[in-house]
Structures are given as C-alpha cells and as structure tokens.
Amino acid sequence: MPDKEYRILVINPGSTSTKIGVFDNEISIFEKTIRHEAEKINSFSNIIDQYDFRKATILETLDKEGINISKLSAVCGRGGLLRPIEGGTYAVNDLMLKDLRSGYAGQHASNLGGIIAYEIAAGLNIPSYIVDPVVVDELDPIARISGFSLIERKSIFHALNQKAVARRIAKELGKKYNELNLIVTHMGGGITVGVHKQGKVVDVNNGLHGDGPFSPERAGTVPAGDLIALCFSGEYYREEIMKKLVGQGGLVGYLGTNDAVQVEQRIAAGDKEAKLIYDAMAYQVAKEIGAASSVLAGKVDAIVLTGGLAYGKDFVKSISDRINWIADVIVHPGENELKALAEGSLRVLRGEEEEKVYPGKFTTAKI
C-alpha cells in the first residue's frame, strides 16, 4: 500500500522576505519567496508587530496559487530564538508562543514562524510544529566549560540544516542517525562544525558571535586580549565592535565582500591577498574539524560538508586534503530549510518520532 499522503505548509520568515512551501509527503509541490518592501517592514516598531501583515500575505499568496489550505495536514514554522532545547519536532504550545512573542532569547524574524504556523493551523484544527531551531542545545557538560568562569560556552548553530543533512547521510549509509558518529560542517554566512554523536550534537562552535572558524561575514575566534584592548581603546562603540565581529568580520573585513564566487574570481585573476584569506578560511575550517574529531576519539563514521560554500570545489578540496585521513568526506552542498521543516513534521505525522513538548525536560534554561 502507498504511504498515506500528508500535505504540509512550511513557513520560514527572514528579515525582508518570507519563504513558504507546500509539500505532499517529501515532494515539494509549491515553493515561493515572498519579498517584502523595506518601507513596509520598517513601518513596524517591532518584529512581532509584523505578524498580521505576514500572515495575510502568506494566505493571499496561497490563494492566488490555487492552494486549498483546507487540505493541509499540518503547518510548520521555522523555530525562533527560544529557550535552549533538545533537537526534534515540537508542537507549538502556549509557553512557546509566549516566548516567541516576548523575544525570550532575542528578537528575530524567525520568531514569527511558529506564531504564524499556530494561527493558520488552529483555524483548520490541525497540528502546528517547529523543527530544530538554532537554540538546539545537546552539549555535553564538559563542552560547556570555556576556561573563564564567568562565561559558559553556548550552543547556537545551524541545527535545522545540520540535523537534516545528518539524517539524509545516515539513510544513504543504510544506518539510523542515532547509530552514527558524524562531524557535520555547515558553511554559509556563518560556519558551524557540529559533533553528532549517536543522534546528539554534543559539541559545536557558537556560529553567531562566539568561536570557531572565520566565515564570509563573521570573525570567529579572535585573540581575547587584543579584542579587549580594542574594546577599551575609546575608538569604538559597543555596537561597532559587534558589527566588526558579526556582519563585517571574516571575508567582508579582509576583502570587502561576502561573495565566495567573487573571491574565487579574484583568485583566478591573480589576487594573492584574496587567495591567502580564502585559504586561511579553509585552513581554519579543517582545523576545527580536526579538533572535533578528538571529541569522538577519532571514531568518526563520516565528515559532512554542507551549506552554500560547499559548492566551491577548490574550497572543499582545500579542506578535504587536510582532513580526509580522519574519515570519508561527504559533500552535500546547499541547504533546503523548507524541505527540512517538512521532513521533521512528517516524522511525527507518520509516527516515526514522538512530537516533543516545549521546553522539554532537557532544557538548560530556567523557567
């Protein structure tokens, strides 16, 4: 008998756009990026105030495309900045809505995903979910120790794509995700290297503004003493320093661009500085992967390179040449967050996984 067909609406709000998709099981039947005028977005005082506007725009778009929402089985939104939680698919509940609306861990457009998903689903009497938000925290206690007693290492990474790719690789290898030890490296505007030990990300660098390799837009780990001196030099405001670390760091800081293709073109044209910086980014990624392999005591089933930068053959080769002695390197370029959201919902709808209740017993945050 064929699998029961589930139709799922997935919603991924960004700062100036909203990506939506409709999936029949794993098959995408409709995807669209709704771009919002900057003037309209800027007219709202807070991100949460955009809720009615974005929801209406989504429903109008679906209607124009002839998508009958009464046929939906579930609605899934991108998880926002919530309390630290274990990975998985979570049913949207009252506490989650409260935290998303209040900006418990910060204001971000992705906070709207769970809210809009809930409101659309509630009107149809169907479930609403979020899947693997960036605050997924499965760190081992030893991985939280920073060496500075006033600061604890945090788990903030590309959880949705890392977990989705890890599950796909497990399927390709004929294994279950919780049977494998993987090192998954997401390489995009930020770069995160996750240690996936039998289904849990037990260590990962903070890809937002913490540590790890520098990336197209972020500085990664920098010498602490020199950074402190810069902060107290009187030349910069706090916000300026943060921008230099996140947004204006990495390739942008050195080469004035976050476009890896443009950097590769400059290298091909003989730009030696561009080559040095690009090689240094690959070097730092490889070094982070090497460090991650020590967490698993070298028992690594595969190393996975994913994200937009994984399309760069020379960049990938530069990394692989340094780390392929550890384990086989599998390249899975790009990211498909909409499909990942649909897959997370499907696992619950099919009974392959139990839906989780936010914030769950594994949360590291106090309520």
mmCIF file of N, CA and C in Angstrom, residues 160-287:
data_model
loop_
_atom_site.group_PDB
_atom_site.id
_atom_site.type_symbol
_atom_site.label_atom_id
_atom_site.label_comp_id
_atom_site.label_asym_id
_atom_site.label_seq_id
_atom_site.Cartn_x
_atom_site.Cartn_y
_atom_site.Cartn_z
ATOM 1 N N LEU A 160 18.955 23.158 12.066
ATOM 2 C CA LEU A 160 17.979 22.613 11.126
ATOM 3 C C LEU A 160 18.677 21.918 9.965
ATOM 4 N N ASN A 161 19.628 22.605 9.324
ATOM 5 C CA ASN A 161 20.309 22.005 8.186
ATOM 6 C C ASN A 161 21.255 20.885 8.616
ATOM 7 N N GLN A 162 22.001 21.104 9.718
ATOM 8 C CA GLN A 162 22.927 20.065 10.169
ATOM 9 C C GLN A 162 22.197 18.752 10.468
ATOM 10 N N LYS A 163 21.111 18.850 11.212
ATOM 11 C CA LYS A 163 20.377 17.639 11.586
ATOM 12 C C LYS A 163 19.729 16.980 10.362
ATOM 13 N N ALA A 164 19.168 17.798 9.467
ATOM 14 C CA ALA A 164 18.511 17.247 8.281
ATOM 15 C C ALA A 164 19.517 16.525 7.394
ATOM 16 N N VAL A 165 20.667 17.147 7.173
ATOM 17 C CA VAL A 165 21.706 16.530 6.338
ATOM 18 C C VAL A 165 22.250 15.269 7.002
ATOM 19 N N ALA A 166 22.443 15.314 8.313
ATOM 20 C CA ALA A 166 22.946 14.140 9.033
ATOM 21 C C ALA A 166 21.999 12.956 8.863
ATOM 22 N N ARG A 167 20.700 13.218 8.921
ATOM 23 C CA ARG A 167 19.723 12.135 8.753
ATOM 24 C C ARG A 167 19.754 11.591 7.323
ATOM 25 N N ARG A 168 19.914 12.490 6.344
ATOM 26 C CA ARG A 168 19.982 12.025 4.947
ATOM 27 C C ARG A 168 21.228 11.185 4.712
ATOM 28 N N ILE A 169 22.347 11.607 5.279
ATOM 29 C CA ILE A 169 23.585 10.846 5.123
ATOM 30 C C ILE A 169 23.437 9.466 5.779
ATOM 31 N N ALA A 170 22.826 9.431 6.954
ATOM 32 C CA ALA A 170 22.599 8.159 7.635
ATOM 33 C C ALA A 170 21.789 7.211 6.746
ATOM 34 N N LYS A 171 20.757 7.760 6.101
ATOM 35 C CA LYS A 171 19.924 6.947 5.209
ATOM 36 C C LYS A 171 20.743 6.419 4.037
ATOM 37 N N GLU A 172 21.606 7.278 3.476
ATOM 38 C CA GLU A 172 22.463 6.868 2.366
ATOM 39 C C GLU A 172 23.422 5.758 2.784
ATOM 40 N N LEU A 173 23.844 5.803 4.042
ATOM 41 C CA LEU A 173 24.778 4.797 4.555
ATOM 42 C C LEU A 173 24.070 3.544 5.073
ATOM 43 N N GLY A 174 22.739 3.555 4.989
ATOM 44 C CA GLY A 174 21.971 2.407 5.454
ATOM 45 C C GLY A 174 21.939 2.274 6.956
ATOM 46 N N LYS A 175 22.085 3.397 7.650
ATOM 47 C CA LYS A 175 22.100 3.414 9.114
ATOM 48 C C LYS A 175 21.017 4.355 9.645
ATOM 49 N N LYS A 176 20.828 4.319 10.956
ATOM 50 C CA LYS A 176 19.991 5.300 11.620
ATOM 51 C C LYS A 176 20.876 6.428 12.143
ATOM 52 N N TYR A 177 20.311 7.614 12.209
ATOM 53 C CA TYR A 177 21.059 8.781 12.681
ATOM 54 C C TYR A 177 21.679 8.520 14.048
ATOM 55 N N ASN A 178 20.923 7.867 14.927
ATOM 56 C CA ASN A 178 21.432 7.652 16.295
ATOM 57 C C ASN A 178 22.410 6.482 16.407
ATOM 58 N N GLU A 179 22.803 5.925 15.256
ATOM 59 C CA GLU A 179 23.796 4.861 15.251
ATOM 60 C C GLU A 179 25.175 5.356 14.794
ATOM 61 N N LEU A 180 25.236 6.620 14.364
ATOM 62 C CA LEU A 180 26.449 7.126 13.726
ATOM 63 C C LEU A 180 27.149 8.211 14.538
ATOM 64 N N ASN A 181 28.455 8.323 14.307
ATOM 65 C CA ASN A 181 29.243 9.459 14.776
ATOM 66 C C ASN A 181 29.647 10.268 13.551
ATOM 67 N N LEU A 182 29.145 11.479 13.460
ATOM 68 C CA LEU A 182 29.396 12.331 12.293
ATOM 69 C C LEU A 182 29.950 13.678 12.723
ATOM 70 N N ILE A 183 30.755 14.274 11.873
ATOM 71 C CA ILE A 183 31.132 15.676 12.025
ATOM 72 C C ILE A 183 30.492 16.409 10.855
ATOM 73 N N VAL A 184 29.534 17.273 11.156
ATOM 74 C CA VAL A 184 28.802 17.990 10.118
ATOM 75 C C VAL A 184 29.203 19.458 10.152
ATOM 76 N N THR A 185 29.657 19.959 9.015
ATOM 77 C CA THR A 185 30.118 21.341 8.919
ATOM 78 C C THR A 185 29.219 22.122 7.975
ATOM 79 N N HIS A 186 28.466 23.068 8.525
ATOM 80 C CA HIS A 186 27.638 23.965 7.716
ATOM 81 C C HIS A 186 28.472 25.190 7.385
ATOM 82 N N MET A 187 28.588 25.476 6.082
ATOM 83 C CA MET A 187 29.431 26.575 5.637
ATOM 84 C C MET A 187 28.601 27.543 4.804
ATOM 85 N N GLY A 188 28.175 28.637 5.466
ATOM 86 C CA GLY A 188 27.407 29.675 4.793
ATOM 87 C C GLY A 188 27.927 31.028 5.229
ATOM 88 N N GLY A 189 27.008 31.973 5.495
ATOM 89 C CA GLY A 189 27.428 33.273 6.019
ATOM 90 C C GLY A 189 28.148 33.116 7.338
ATOM 91 N N GLY A 190 27.730 32.106 8.104
ATOM 92 C CA GLY A 190 28.428 31.668 9.304
ATOM 93 C C GLY A 190 28.844 30.221 9.111
ATOM 94 N N ILE A 191 29.807 29.760 9.865
ATOM 95 C CA ILE A 191 30.294 28.383 9.740
ATOM 96 C C ILE A 191 30.224 27.699 11.102
ATOM 97 N N THR A 192 29.543 26.549 11.153
ATOM 98 C CA THR A 192 29.473 25.787 12.401
ATOM 99 C C THR A 192 29.883 24.345 12.146
ATOM 100 N N VAL A 193 30.663 23.803 13.076
ATOM 101 C CA VAL A 193 31.157 22.424 12.993
ATOM 102 C C VAL A 193 30.564 21.650 14.164
ATOM 103 N N GLY A 194 29.637 20.756 13.865
ATOM 104 C CA GLY A 194 28.931 20.031 14.912
ATOM 105 C C GLY A 194 29.405 18.604 15.061
ATOM 106 N N VAL A 195 29.572 18.178 16.314
ATOM 107 C CA VAL A 195 29.932 16.793 16.617
ATOM 108 C C VAL A 195 28.635 16.037 16.909
ATOM 109 N N HIS A 196 28.201 15.209 15.955
ATOM 110 C CA HIS A 196 26.961 14.451 16.094
ATOM 111 C C HIS A 196 27.301 13.051 16.589
ATOM 112 N N LYS A 197 27.074 12.826 17.865
ATOM 113 C CA LYS A 197 27.403 11.545 18.487
ATOM 114 C C LYS A 197 26.112 10.775 18.755
ATOM 115 N N GLN A 198 25.862 9.800 17.926
ATOM 116 C CA GLN A 198 24.680 8.949 18.067
ATOM 117 C C GLN A 198 23.394 9.762 18.262
ATOM 118 N N GLY A 199 23.210 10.731 17.365
ATOM 119 C CA GLY A 199 21.962 11.485 17.328
ATOM 120 C C GLY A 199 21.918 12.748 18.154
ATOM 121 N N LYS A 200 23.002 13.059 18.863
ATOM 122 C CA LYS A 200 23.059 14.284 19.671
ATOM 123 C C LYS A 200 24.256 15.121 19.242
ATOM 124 N N VAL A 201 24.064 16.436 19.192
ATOM 125 C CA VAL A 201 25.171 17.339 18.868
ATOM 126 C C VAL A 201 25.837 17.716 20.186
ATOM 127 N N VAL A 202 26.842 16.946 20.557
ATOM 128 C CA VAL A 202 27.435 17.051 21.890
ATOM 129 C C VAL A 202 28.463 18.177 22.000
ATOM 130 N N ASP A 203 28.887 18.721 20.866
ATOM 131 C CA ASP A 203 29.787 19.875 20.871
ATOM 132 C C ASP A 203 29.629 20.591 19.537
ATOM 133 N N VAL A 204 29.699 21.909 19.565
ATOM 134 C CA VAL A 204 29.594 22.711 18.349
ATOM 135 C C VAL A 204 30.055 24.119 18.682
ATOM 136 N N ASN A 205 30.692 24.774 17.726
ATOM 137 C CA ASN A 205 31.078 26.169 17.969
ATOM 138 C C ASN A 205 29.869 27.081 17.847
ATOM 139 N N ASN A 206 29.879 28.159 18.605
ATOM 140 C CA ASN A 206 28.815 29.167 18.548
ATOM 141 C C ASN A 206 28.998 29.953 17.253
ATOM 142 N N GLY A 207 28.163 29.675 16.278
ATOM 143 C CA GLY A 207 28.336 30.268 14.960
ATOM 144 C C GLY A 207 27.866 31.702 14.843
ATOM 145 N N LEU A 208 27.221 32.225 15.876
ATOM 146 C CA LEU A 208 26.710 33.592 15.770
ATOM 147 C C LEU A 208 27.798 34.604 16.073
ATOM 148 N N HIS A 209 28.288 34.617 17.317
ATOM 149 C CA HIS A 209 29.362 35.551 17.648
ATOM 150 C C HIS A 209 30.201 34.985 18.791
ATOM 151 N N GLY A 210 30.588 33.719 18.603
ATOM 152 C CA GLY A 210 31.310 33.101 19.694
ATOM 153 C C GLY A 210 32.690 32.625 19.346
ATOM 154 N N ASP A 211 32.777 31.500 18.622
ATOM 155 C CA ASP A 211 34.068 30.902 18.390
ATOM 156 C C ASP A 211 34.051 30.118 17.085
ATOM 157 N N GLY A 212 35.186 29.480 16.790
ATOM 158 C CA GLY A 212 35.279 28.676 15.584
ATOM 159 C C GLY A 212 35.924 29.411 14.428
ATOM 160 N N PRO A 213 35.841 28.847 13.220
ATOM 161 C CA PRO A 213 36.488 29.441 12.047
ATOM 162 C C PRO A 213 35.850 30.782 11.682
ATOM 163 N N PHE A 214 36.639 31.656 11.061
ATOM 164 C CA PHE A 214 36.000 32.844 10.494
ATOM 165 C C PHE A 214 35.255 32.410 9.239
ATOM 166 N N SER A 215 34.329 33.218 8.802
ATOM 167 C CA SER A 215 33.421 32.866 7.712
ATOM 168 C C SER A 215 33.262 34.069 6.788
ATOM 169 N N PRO A 216 32.415 33.999 5.767
ATOM 170 C CA PRO A 216 32.231 35.158 4.899
ATOM 171 C C PRO A 216 31.851 36.448 5.631
ATOM 172 N N GLU A 217 31.128 36.328 6.778
ATOM 173 C CA GLU A 217 30.631 37.531 7.447
ATOM 174 C C GLU A 217 31.013 37.628 8.920
ATOM 175 N N ARG A 218 31.621 36.588 9.484
ATOM 176 C CA ARG A 218 31.854 36.560 10.929
ATOM 177 C C ARG A 218 33.314 36.286 11.250
ATOM 178 N N ALA A 219 33.762 36.873 12.356
ATOM 179 C CA ALA A 219 35.178 36.821 12.702
ATOM 180 C C ALA A 219 35.597 35.513 13.363
ATOM 181 N N GLY A 220 34.637 34.777 13.958
ATOM 182 C CA GLY A 220 35.000 33.550 14.659
ATOM 183 C C GLY A 220 35.847 33.856 15.884
ATOM 184 N N THR A 221 36.709 32.924 16.258
ATOM 185 C CA THR A 221 37.588 33.109 17.408
ATOM 186 C C THR A 221 38.650 34.159 17.092
ATOM 187 N N VAL A 222 38.802 35.128 17.973
ATOM 188 C CA VAL A 222 39.851 36.142 17.813
ATOM 189 C C VAL A 222 40.642 36.208 19.126
ATOM 190 N N PRO A 223 41.896 36.671 19.091
ATOM 191 C CA PRO A 223 42.685 36.763 20.325
ATOM 192 C C PRO A 223 42.001 37.646 21.370
ATOM 193 N N ALA A 224 41.668 37.055 22.512
ATOM 194 C CA ALA A 224 40.853 37.739 23.521
ATOM 195 C C ALA A 224 41.519 39.008 24.057
ATOM 196 N N GLY A 225 42.799 38.927 24.358
ATOM 197 C CA GLY A 225 43.475 40.097 24.920
ATOM 198 C C GLY A 225 43.472 41.278 23.967
ATOM 199 N N ASP A 226 43.736 41.021 22.698
ATOM 200 C CA ASP A 226 43.737 42.097 21.703
ATOM 201 C C ASP A 226 42.337 42.670 21.508
ATOM 202 N N LEU A 227 41.329 41.791 21.579
ATOM 203 C CA LEU A 227 39.947 42.256 21.438
ATOM 204 C C LEU A 227 39.568 43.161 22.609
ATOM 205 N N ILE A 228 39.967 42.785 23.814
ATOM 206 C CA ILE A 228 39.682 43.609 24.994
ATOM 207 C C ILE A 228 40.342 44.978 24.856
ATOM 208 N N ALA A 229 41.585 44.983 24.412
ATOM 209 C CA ALA A 229 42.295 46.248 24.232
ATOM 210 C C ALA A 229 41.574 47.136 23.220
ATOM 211 N N LEU A 230 41.065 46.518 22.163
ATOM 212 C CA LEU A 230 40.337 47.275 21.141
ATOM 213 C C LEU A 230 39.048 47.848 21.716
ATOM 214 N N CYS A 231 38.362 47.037 22.525
ATOM 215 C CA CYS A 231 37.100 47.481 23.123
ATOM 216 C C CYS A 231 37.289 48.695 24.032
ATOM 217 N N PHE A 232 38.430 48.752 24.715
ATOM 218 C CA PHE A 232 38.671 49.831 25.668
ATOM 219 C C PHE A 232 39.605 50.913 25.108
ATOM 220 N N SER A 233 39.797 50.900 23.804
ATOM 221 C CA SER A 233 40.677 51.891 23.180
ATOM 222 C C SER A 233 40.025 53.266 23.094
ATOM 223 N N GLY A 234 38.693 53.304 23.228
ATOM 224 C CA GLY A 234 37.968 54.566 23.094
ATOM 225 C C GLY A 234 37.650 54.923 21.661
ATOM 226 N N GLU A 235 38.065 54.073 20.723
ATOM 227 C CA GLU A 235 37.842 54.371 19.306
ATOM 228 C C GLU A 235 36.519 53.819 18.787
ATOM 229 N N TYR A 236 35.926 52.878 19.517
ATOM 230 C CA TYR A 236 34.723 52.216 19.008
ATOM 231 C C TYR A 236 33.634 52.140 20.072
ATOM 232 N N TYR A 237 32.377 52.223 19.619
ATOM 233 C CA TYR A 237 31.239 51.936 20.481
ATOM 234 C C TYR A 237 31.030 50.419 20.494
ATOM 235 N N ARG A 238 30.272 49.953 21.478
ATOM 236 C CA ARG A 238 29.988 48.524 21.598
ATOM 237 C C ARG A 238 29.377 47.981 20.313
ATOM 238 N N GLU A 239 28.409 48.710 19.752
ATOM 239 C CA GLU A 239 27.722 48.258 18.544
ATOM 240 C C GLU A 239 28.682 48.140 17.364
ATOM 241 N N GLU A 240 29.654 49.042 17.310
ATOM 242 C CA GLU A 240 30.623 48.994 16.211
ATOM 243 C C GLU A 240 31.489 47.743 16.301
ATOM 244 N N ILE A 241 31.904 47.391 17.508
ATOM 245 C CA ILE A 241 32.709 46.188 17.699
ATOM 246 C C ILE A 241 31.897 44.953 17.301
ATOM 247 N N MET A 242 30.635 44.913 17.725
ATOM 248 C CA MET A 242 29.796 43.759 17.388
ATOM 249 C C MET A 242 29.639 43.618 15.881
ATOM 250 N N LYS A 243 29.481 44.735 15.191
ATOM 251 C CA LYS A 243 29.346 44.683 13.725
ATOM 252 C C LYS A 243 30.625 44.179 13.070
ATOM 253 N N LYS A 244 31.772 44.551 13.671
ATOM 254 C CA LYS A 244 33.041 44.082 13.111
ATOM 255 C C LYS A 244 33.230 42.583 13.329
ATOM 256 N N LEU A 245 32.585 42.049 14.363
ATOM 257 C CA LEU A 245 32.654 40.617 14.631
ATOM 258 C C LEU A 245 31.603 39.849 13.841
ATOM 259 N N VAL A 246 30.398 40.410 13.733
ATOM 260 C CA VAL A 246 29.276 39.742 13.076
ATOM 261 C C VAL A 246 28.706 40.662 11.997
ATOM 262 N N GLY A 247 28.907 40.282 10.769
ATOM 263 C CA GLY A 247 28.396 41.080 9.656
ATOM 264 C C GLY A 247 29.507 41.718 8.849
ATOM 265 N N GLN A 248 30.505 42.259 9.573
ATOM 266 C CA GLN A 248 31.635 42.899 8.896
ATOM 267 C C GLN A 248 32.947 42.161 9.190
ATOM 268 N N GLY A 249 32.841 40.946 9.735
ATOM 269 C CA GLY A 249 34.035 40.154 10.012
ATOM 270 C C GLY A 249 34.362 39.237 8.854
ATOM 271 N N GLY A 250 35.331 38.355 9.051
ATOM 272 C CA GLY A 250 35.662 37.354 8.055
ATOM 273 C C GLY A 250 36.053 37.935 6.710
ATOM 274 N N LEU A 251 35.538 37.348 5.629
ATOM 275 C CA LEU A 251 35.878 37.805 4.279
ATOM 276 C C LEU A 251 35.535 39.275 4.079
ATOM 277 N N VAL A 252 34.404 39.708 4.645
ATOM 278 C CA VAL A 252 33.999 41.110 4.481
ATOM 279 C C VAL A 252 35.069 42.035 5.044
ATOM 280 N N GLY A 253 35.568 41.719 6.239
ATOM 281 C CA GLY A 253 36.570 42.569 6.877
ATOM 282 C C GLY A 253 37.878 42.623 6.107
ATOM 283 N N TYR A 254 38.287 41.486 5.556
ATOM 284 C CA TYR A 254 39.561 41.427 4.848
ATOM 285 C C TYR A 254 39.451 41.876 3.386
ATOM 286 N N LEU A 255 38.383 41.431 2.711
ATOM 287 C CA LEU A 255 38.311 41.601 1.257
ATOM 288 C C LEU A 255 37.152 42.468 0.789
ATOM 289 N N GLY A 256 36.296 42.911 1.733
ATOM 290 C CA GLY A 256 35.213 43.813 1.365
ATOM 291 C C GLY A 256 34.028 43.140 0.698
ATOM 292 N N THR A 257 33.954 41.819 0.725
ATOM 293 C CA THR A 257 32.825 41.111 0.123
ATOM 294 C C THR A 257 32.555 39.825 0.889
ATOM 295 N N ASN A 258 31.294 39.381 0.900
ATOM 296 C CA ASN A 258 30.937 38.090 1.487
ATOM 297 C C ASN A 258 30.617 37.069 0.397
ATOM 298 N N ASP A 259 30.879 37.448 -0.849
ATOM 299 C CA ASP A 259 30.553 36.618 -2.009
ATOM 300 C C ASP A 259 31.735 35.715 -2.341
ATOM 301 N N ALA A 260 31.618 34.425 -2.032
ATOM 302 C CA ALA A 260 32.714 33.484 -2.266
ATOM 303 C C ALA A 260 33.030 33.339 -3.748
ATOM 304 N N VAL A 261 32.017 33.414 -4.592
ATOM 305 C CA VAL A 261 32.246 33.317 -6.042
ATOM 306 C C VAL A 261 33.120 34.478 -6.517
ATOM 307 N N GLN A 262 32.822 35.672 -6.010
ATOM 308 C CA GLN A 262 33.620 36.849 -6.365
ATOM 309 C C GLN A 262 35.066 36.684 -5.885
ATOM 310 N N VAL A 263 35.244 36.139 -4.702
ATOM 311 C CA VAL A 263 36.595 35.914 -4.178
ATOM 312 C C VAL A 263 37.343 34.925 -5.063
ATOM 313 N N GLU A 264 36.669 33.859 -5.481
ATOM 314 C CA GLU A 264 37.303 32.873 -6.349
ATOM 315 C C GLU A 264 37.690 33.483 -7.694
ATOM 316 N N GLN A 265 36.866 34.387 -8.185
ATOM 317 C CA GLN A 265 37.190 35.075 -9.439
ATOM 318 C C GLN A 265 38.430 35.950 -9.265
ATOM 319 N N ARG A 266 38.520 36.605 -8.125
ATOM 320 C CA ARG A 266 39.701 37.434 -7.838
ATOM 321 C C ARG A 266 40.959 36.581 -7.745
ATOM 322 N N ILE A 267 40.816 35.406 -7.151
ATOM 323 C CA ILE A 267 41.961 34.492 -7.047
ATOM 324 C C ILE A 267 42.400 34.040 -8.438
ATOM 325 N N ALA A 268 41.424 33.691 -9.278
ATOM 326 C CA ALA A 268 41.727 33.250 -10.641
ATOM 327 C C ALA A 268 42.422 34.342 -11.448
ATOM 328 N N ALA A 269 42.123 35.599 -11.075
ATOM 329 C CA ALA A 269 42.736 36.739 -11.778
ATOM 330 C C ALA A 269 44.107 37.096 -11.202
ATOM 331 N N GLY A 270 44.554 36.333 -10.195
ATOM 332 C CA GLY A 270 45.893 36.548 -9.659
ATOM 333 C C GLY A 270 45.973 37.356 -8.383
ATOM 334 N N ASP A 271 44.837 37.570 -7.688
ATOM 335 C CA ASP A 271 44.821 38.345 -6.445
ATOM 336 C C ASP A 271 45.397 37.482 -5.316
ATOM 337 N N LYS A 272 46.632 37.752 -4.920
ATOM 338 C CA LYS A 272 47.318 36.941 -3.920
ATOM 339 C C LYS A 272 46.729 37.108 -2.524
ATOM 340 N N GLU A 273 46.291 38.333 -2.209
ATOM 341 C CA GLU A 273 45.687 38.545 -0.884
ATOM 342 C C GLU A 273 44.394 37.747 -0.760
ATOM 343 N N ALA A 274 43.567 37.780 -1.812
ATOM 344 C CA ALA A 274 42.314 37.027 -1.790
ATOM 345 C C ALA A 274 42.588 35.542 -1.592
ATOM 346 N N LYS A 275 43.618 35.028 -2.240
ATOM 347 C CA LYS A 275 43.961 33.611 -2.099
ATOM 348 C C LYS A 275 44.399 33.286 -0.675
ATOM 349 N N LEU A 276 45.235 34.157 -0.098
ATOM 350 C CA LEU A 276 45.707 33.921 1.269
ATOM 351 C C LEU A 276 44.539 33.871 2.249
ATOM 352 N N ILE A 277 43.625 34.832 2.154
ATOM 353 C CA ILE A 277 42.493 34.895 3.087
ATOM 354 C C ILE A 277 41.555 33.716 2.878
ATOM 355 N N TYR A 278 41.300 33.379 1.629
ATOM 356 C CA TYR A 278 40.394 32.265 1.328
ATOM 357 C C TYR A 278 40.997 30.949 1.811
ATOM 358 N N ASP A 279 42.295 30.783 1.582
ATOM 359 C CA ASP A 279 42.984 29.590 2.066
ATOM 360 C C ASP A 279 42.970 29.523 3.595
ATOM 361 N N ALA A 280 43.082 30.691 4.232
ATOM 362 C CA ALA A 280 43.071 30.735 5.699
ATOM 363 C C ALA A 280 41.704 30.305 6.241
ATOM 364 N N MET A 281 40.623 30.679 5.546
ATOM 365 C CA MET A 281 39.285 30.272 5.990
ATOM 366 C C MET A 281 39.146 28.750 5.891
ATOM 367 N N ALA A 282 39.609 28.171 4.778
ATOM 368 C CA ALA A 282 39.577 26.718 4.621
ATOM 369 C C ALA A 282 40.452 26.041 5.682
ATOM 370 N N TYR A 283 41.598 26.625 5.936
ATOM 371 C CA TYR A 283 42.538 26.109 6.953
ATOM 372 C C TYR A 283 41.868 26.067 8.323
ATOM 373 N N GLN A 284 41.172 27.156 8.687
ATOM 374 C CA GLN A 284 40.523 27.198 9.997
ATOM 375 C C GLN A 284 39.368 26.200 10.092
ATOM 376 N N VAL A 285 38.628 26.020 8.983
ATOM 377 C CA VAL A 285 37.555 25.030 8.982
ATOM 378 C C VAL A 285 38.124 23.631 9.204
ATOM 379 N N ALA A 286 39.197 23.308 8.473
ATOM 380 C CA ALA A 286 39.825 21.996 8.613
ATOM 381 C C ALA A 286 40.346 21.789 10.029
ATOM 382 N N LYS A 287 40.930 22.842 10.607
ATOM 383 C CA LYS A 287 41.470 22.740 11.971
ATOM 384 C C LYS A 287 40.345 22.491 12.978
#
